[in-house]
Amino acid sequence: MALSRTRSTGAAKTSAVRNGNTLQAAKAAQTRARLLDATVRCIVKYGYANTTTPRVAKEAGLSRGAMMHHFENGAALIKATITELHEKRLRAFRRAAERPEEHDVDTLVETYWAQVQKPGFIAFHELAVAARTDKELADILLPLQEEFRERFNAQADALFPEWREAPTEFDLAMSLSQTILEGMAIAVQTGAMDQKKVPTMLTYLENQIRTIMPKTVKAVAARD
């Protein structure tokens, strides 16, 4: 009986430690998420040049010391932020493409257009522009961009099997959509394009994608 009690007590202590570690890890993950969200908000509101670690800590409602416990410096924070922006984009793309109805050209274009209206895209564009003249930022951004492209392309290939017999056309359709929609988003943000022109531009893009769709892809789309 004594041995049984000893084992039970030991198991209880182990369970308590495990639960404590789980709660601590969850709390740490929540704090990191708060800091990454705060970084995006600061970049959108103040620009990259004015996004400092004290400002991010204040935006997150944390002390600078608490922030530094999770990110040792500003470079680590920015790298984690870019990585999270990429992860969110991949998750959004996967969620949309996994639904059969989302393979419709109109829906795909409108879904991507909705994505580039969000703060995450604005923040990423700000970082991309700043990296042109900031070598430290470029050294962080460019390798992450290359990794993202590889993952995005692999994910697109897996999610759109109907295009596999036409890889050149698929690459063109994806590049055309990304370039035009992201360019439009920037133009609208900067006032270079009237918001009223957006629906017409989206329709034009959708029609252009249809012109390069191979017959096999059109047949799949028609069945769906």
Coordinates of C-alpha atoms in Angstrom, one line a residue:
M1 CA 0.0 0.0 0.0
A2 CA 2.8 2.4 0.9
L3 CA 4.5 1.7 -2.5
S4 CA 1.2 2.3 -4.2
R5 CA 0.8 5.6 -2.5
T6 CA 4.3 6.6 -3.4
R7 CA 3.7 5.8 -7.1
S8 CA 0.4 7.7 -7.1
T9 CA 2.0 10.7 -5.5
G10 CA 4.8 10.6 -8.0
A11 CA 2.4 10.3 -10.9
A12 CA 0.4 13.2 -9.5
K13 CA 3.5 15.4 -9.3
T14 CA 4.5 14.4 -12.8
S15 CA 1.1 15.3 -14.1
A16 CA 1.1 18.6 -12.3
V17 CA 4.5 19.4 -13.8
R18 CA 3.3 18.4 -17.2
N19 CA 0.2 20.5 -16.9
G20 CA 2.2 23.4 -15.6
N21 CA 4.6 23.2 -18.6
T22 CA 1.6 23.0 -21.0
L23 CA 0.0 26.1 -19.5
Q24 CA 3.3 28.0 -19.5
A25 CA 3.9 27.0 -23.2
A26 CA 0.4 28.2 -24.1
K27 CA 0.9 31.5 -22.3
A28 CA 4.2 32.0 -24.0
A29 CA 2.6 31.3 -27.4
Q30 CA -0.2 33.8 -26.6
T31 CA 2.4 36.5 -25.7
R32 CA 4.3 35.9 -28.9
A33 CA 1.2 36.2 -30.9
R34 CA 0.3 39.5 -29.2
L35 CA 3.8 40.8 -30.0
L36 CA 3.6 39.7 -33.7
D37 CA 0.1 41.3 -34.0
A38 CA 1.4 44.4 -32.4
T39 CA 4.3 44.5 -34.8
V40 CA 2.0 44.4 -37.8
R41 CA -0.2 47.1 -36.3
C42 CA 2.9 49.3 -35.7
I43 CA 4.2 48.8 -39.2
V44 CA 0.8 49.7 -40.7
K45 CA 0.4 52.8 -38.5
Y46 CA 3.9 54.1 -38.3
G47 CA 5.9 52.5 -41.1
Y48 CA 8.9 50.2 -40.7
A49 CA 11.4 52.9 -39.9
N50 CA 9.3 54.1 -37.0
T51 CA 8.5 50.6 -35.6
T52 CA 10.8 50.2 -32.6
T53 CA 10.8 47.5 -29.9
P54 CA 9.6 49.9 -27.2
R55 CA 6.7 51.0 -29.5
V56 CA 5.8 47.4 -30.2
A57 CA 5.9 46.5 -26.5
K58 CA 3.6 49.4 -25.7
E59 CA 1.2 48.4 -28.5
A60 CA 1.1 44.9 -27.1
G61 CA 0.5 46.1 -23.6
L62 CA 3.8 44.5 -22.3
S63 CA 7.0 45.8 -20.8
R64 CA 10.0 45.9 -23.0
G65 CA 11.7 43.4 -20.7
A66 CA 8.8 41.0 -21.2
M67 CA 9.1 41.4 -25.0
M68 CA 12.8 40.8 -24.9
H69 CA 12.2 37.5 -23.1
H70 CA 10.6 36.3 -26.3
F71 CA 12.6 38.2 -28.9
E72 CA 16.2 39.1 -28.2
N73 CA 16.2 42.0 -30.5
G74 CA 14.3 43.9 -33.2
A75 CA 15.7 41.7 -36.0
A76 CA 14.4 38.5 -34.4
L77 CA 11.0 40.2 -34.0
I78 CA 10.8 41.3 -37.6
K79 CA 11.9 37.8 -38.8
A80 CA 9.2 36.1 -36.7
T81 CA 6.7 38.7 -38.0
I82 CA 7.5 38.0 -41.7
T83 CA 7.4 34.3 -41.1
E84 CA 3.9 34.6 -39.4
L85 CA 2.7 36.8 -42.3
H86 CA 3.8 34.0 -44.7
E87 CA 2.1 31.3 -42.6
K88 CA -1.2 33.2 -42.5
R89 CA -1.1 33.7 -46.3
L90 CA -0.5 30.0 -46.8
R91 CA -3.2 29.0 -44.4
A92 CA -5.7 31.4 -46.1
F93 CA -4.8 30.0 -49.5
R94 CA -5.2 26.4 -48.3
R95 CA -8.6 27.1 -46.7
A96 CA -9.9 28.7 -49.8
A97 CA -8.5 26.2 -52.3
E98 CA -9.6 23.1 -50.3
R99 CA -13.3 24.0 -51.0
P100 CA -14.3 22.8 -54.5
E101 CA -16.4 25.8 -55.2
E102 CA -13.4 28.0 -54.6
H103 CA -11.8 26.7 -57.8
D104 CA -14.1 28.9 -59.8
V105 CA -12.1 31.7 -61.3
D106 CA -14.3 34.5 -60.1
T107 CA -14.3 33.2 -56.5
L108 CA -10.6 32.7 -56.5
V109 CA -9.9 36.2 -57.7
E110 CA -12.3 37.8 -55.3
T111 CA -10.9 35.7 -52.4
Y112 CA -7.3 36.8 -53.2
W113 CA -8.5 40.4 -53.6
A114 CA -10.0 40.2 -50.1
Q115 CA -6.7 39.0 -48.7
V116 CA -4.7 41.9 -50.1
Q117 CA -7.0 44.4 -48.3
K118 CA -6.0 43.1 -44.9
P119 CA -3.3 44.7 -42.6
G120 CA -1.0 41.8 -43.1
F121 CA -0.5 42.6 -46.8
I122 CA -0.1 46.4 -46.1
A123 CA 2.6 45.5 -43.5
F124 CA 4.4 43.1 -45.8
H125 CA 4.4 45.7 -48.6
E126 CA 5.9 48.2 -46.3
L127 CA 8.6 45.8 -45.3
A128 CA 9.3 44.9 -49.0
V129 CA 9.8 48.5 -49.9
A130 CA 11.9 49.2 -46.9
A131 CA 14.2 46.3 -47.7
R132 CA 15.2 47.9 -51.0
T133 CA 17.5 50.3 -49.1
D134 CA 17.9 48.5 -45.8
K135 CA 20.5 45.7 -46.1
E136 CA 19.8 44.2 -42.7
L137 CA 16.1 43.9 -43.5
A138 CA 16.8 42.6 -47.0
D139 CA 19.0 39.9 -45.5
I140 CA 16.1 38.8 -43.4
L141 CA 13.3 39.2 -46.0
L142 CA 14.8 37.7 -49.1
P143 CA 15.6 34.2 -47.9
L144 CA 12.1 34.0 -46.3
Q145 CA 10.6 35.1 -49.6
E146 CA 12.4 32.4 -51.5
E147 CA 11.3 29.8 -48.9
F148 CA 7.7 31.1 -49.2
R149 CA 7.6 30.9 -53.0
E150 CA 8.8 27.2 -52.8
R151 CA 6.1 26.3 -50.3
F152 CA 3.4 28.3 -52.0
N153 CA 4.1 26.7 -55.4
A154 CA 4.2 23.2 -53.8
Q155 CA 0.9 23.9 -52.1
A156 CA -0.7 25.3 -55.2
D157 CA 0.3 22.2 -57.2
A158 CA -1.3 19.9 -54.5
L159 CA -4.5 22.0 -54.3
F160 CA -5.1 22.4 -58.0
P161 CA -4.4 18.9 -59.5
E162 CA -6.6 19.8 -62.5
W163 CA -3.9 22.2 -63.8
R164 CA -1.0 19.7 -63.6
E165 CA -1.2 18.9 -67.3
A166 CA -0.7 22.6 -68.0
P167 CA 2.0 23.9 -65.7
T168 CA 3.0 26.8 -67.9
E169 CA -0.5 28.1 -68.1
F170 CA -1.0 27.6 -64.3
D171 CA 2.1 29.5 -63.5
L172 CA 1.0 32.3 -65.8
A173 CA -2.5 32.4 -64.2
M174 CA -1.0 32.5 -60.7
S175 CA 1.6 35.1 -61.5
L176 CA -0.9 37.3 -63.4
S177 CA -3.4 37.2 -60.5
Q178 CA -0.8 37.9 -57.9
T179 CA 0.9 40.8 -59.8
I180 CA -2.4 42.5 -60.8
L181 CA -4.2 42.1 -57.5
E182 CA -1.3 43.2 -55.3
G183 CA -0.6 46.1 -57.7
M184 CA -4.2 47.2 -57.5
A185 CA -4.2 47.0 -53.7
I186 CA -1.2 49.2 -53.5
A187 CA -2.7 51.6 -56.1
V188 CA -5.9 51.9 -54.1
Q189 CA -4.0 52.4 -50.8
T190 CA -1.9 55.2 -52.3
G191 CA -4.8 56.9 -54.1
A192 CA -3.4 56.1 -57.5
M193 CA -6.5 54.1 -58.4
D194 CA -10.1 54.9 -57.7
Q195 CA -11.9 52.3 -55.7
K196 CA -14.8 52.4 -58.2
K197 CA -12.6 50.9 -60.9
V198 CA -11.9 47.7 -58.9
P199 CA -15.0 45.6 -59.9
T200 CA -14.3 46.3 -63.6
M201 CA -10.6 45.4 -63.2
L202 CA -11.5 42.2 -61.3
T203 CA -13.8 41.1 -64.1
Y204 CA -11.2 41.8 -66.7
L205 CA -8.6 39.7 -64.8
E206 CA -11.1 36.8 -64.4
N207 CA -11.8 36.9 -68.2
Q208 CA -8.1 36.9 -69.0
I209 CA -7.5 33.9 -66.8
R210 CA -10.3 32.1 -68.6
T211 CA -8.6 32.7 -71.9
I212 CA -5.4 30.8 -70.8
M213 CA -7.3 27.9 -69.1
P214 CA -6.7 24.7 -71.0
K215 CA -9.7 22.8 -72.2
T216 CA -9.2 20.1 -69.6
V217 CA -9.4 22.6 -66.8
K218 CA -12.4 24.3 -68.3
A219 CA -14.1 20.9 -68.4
V220 CA -13.4 20.3 -64.7
A221 CA -14.7 23.8 -63.9
A222 CA -17.9 23.2 -65.9
R223 CA -18.6 19.9 -64.1
D224 CA -18.1 21.6 -60.7

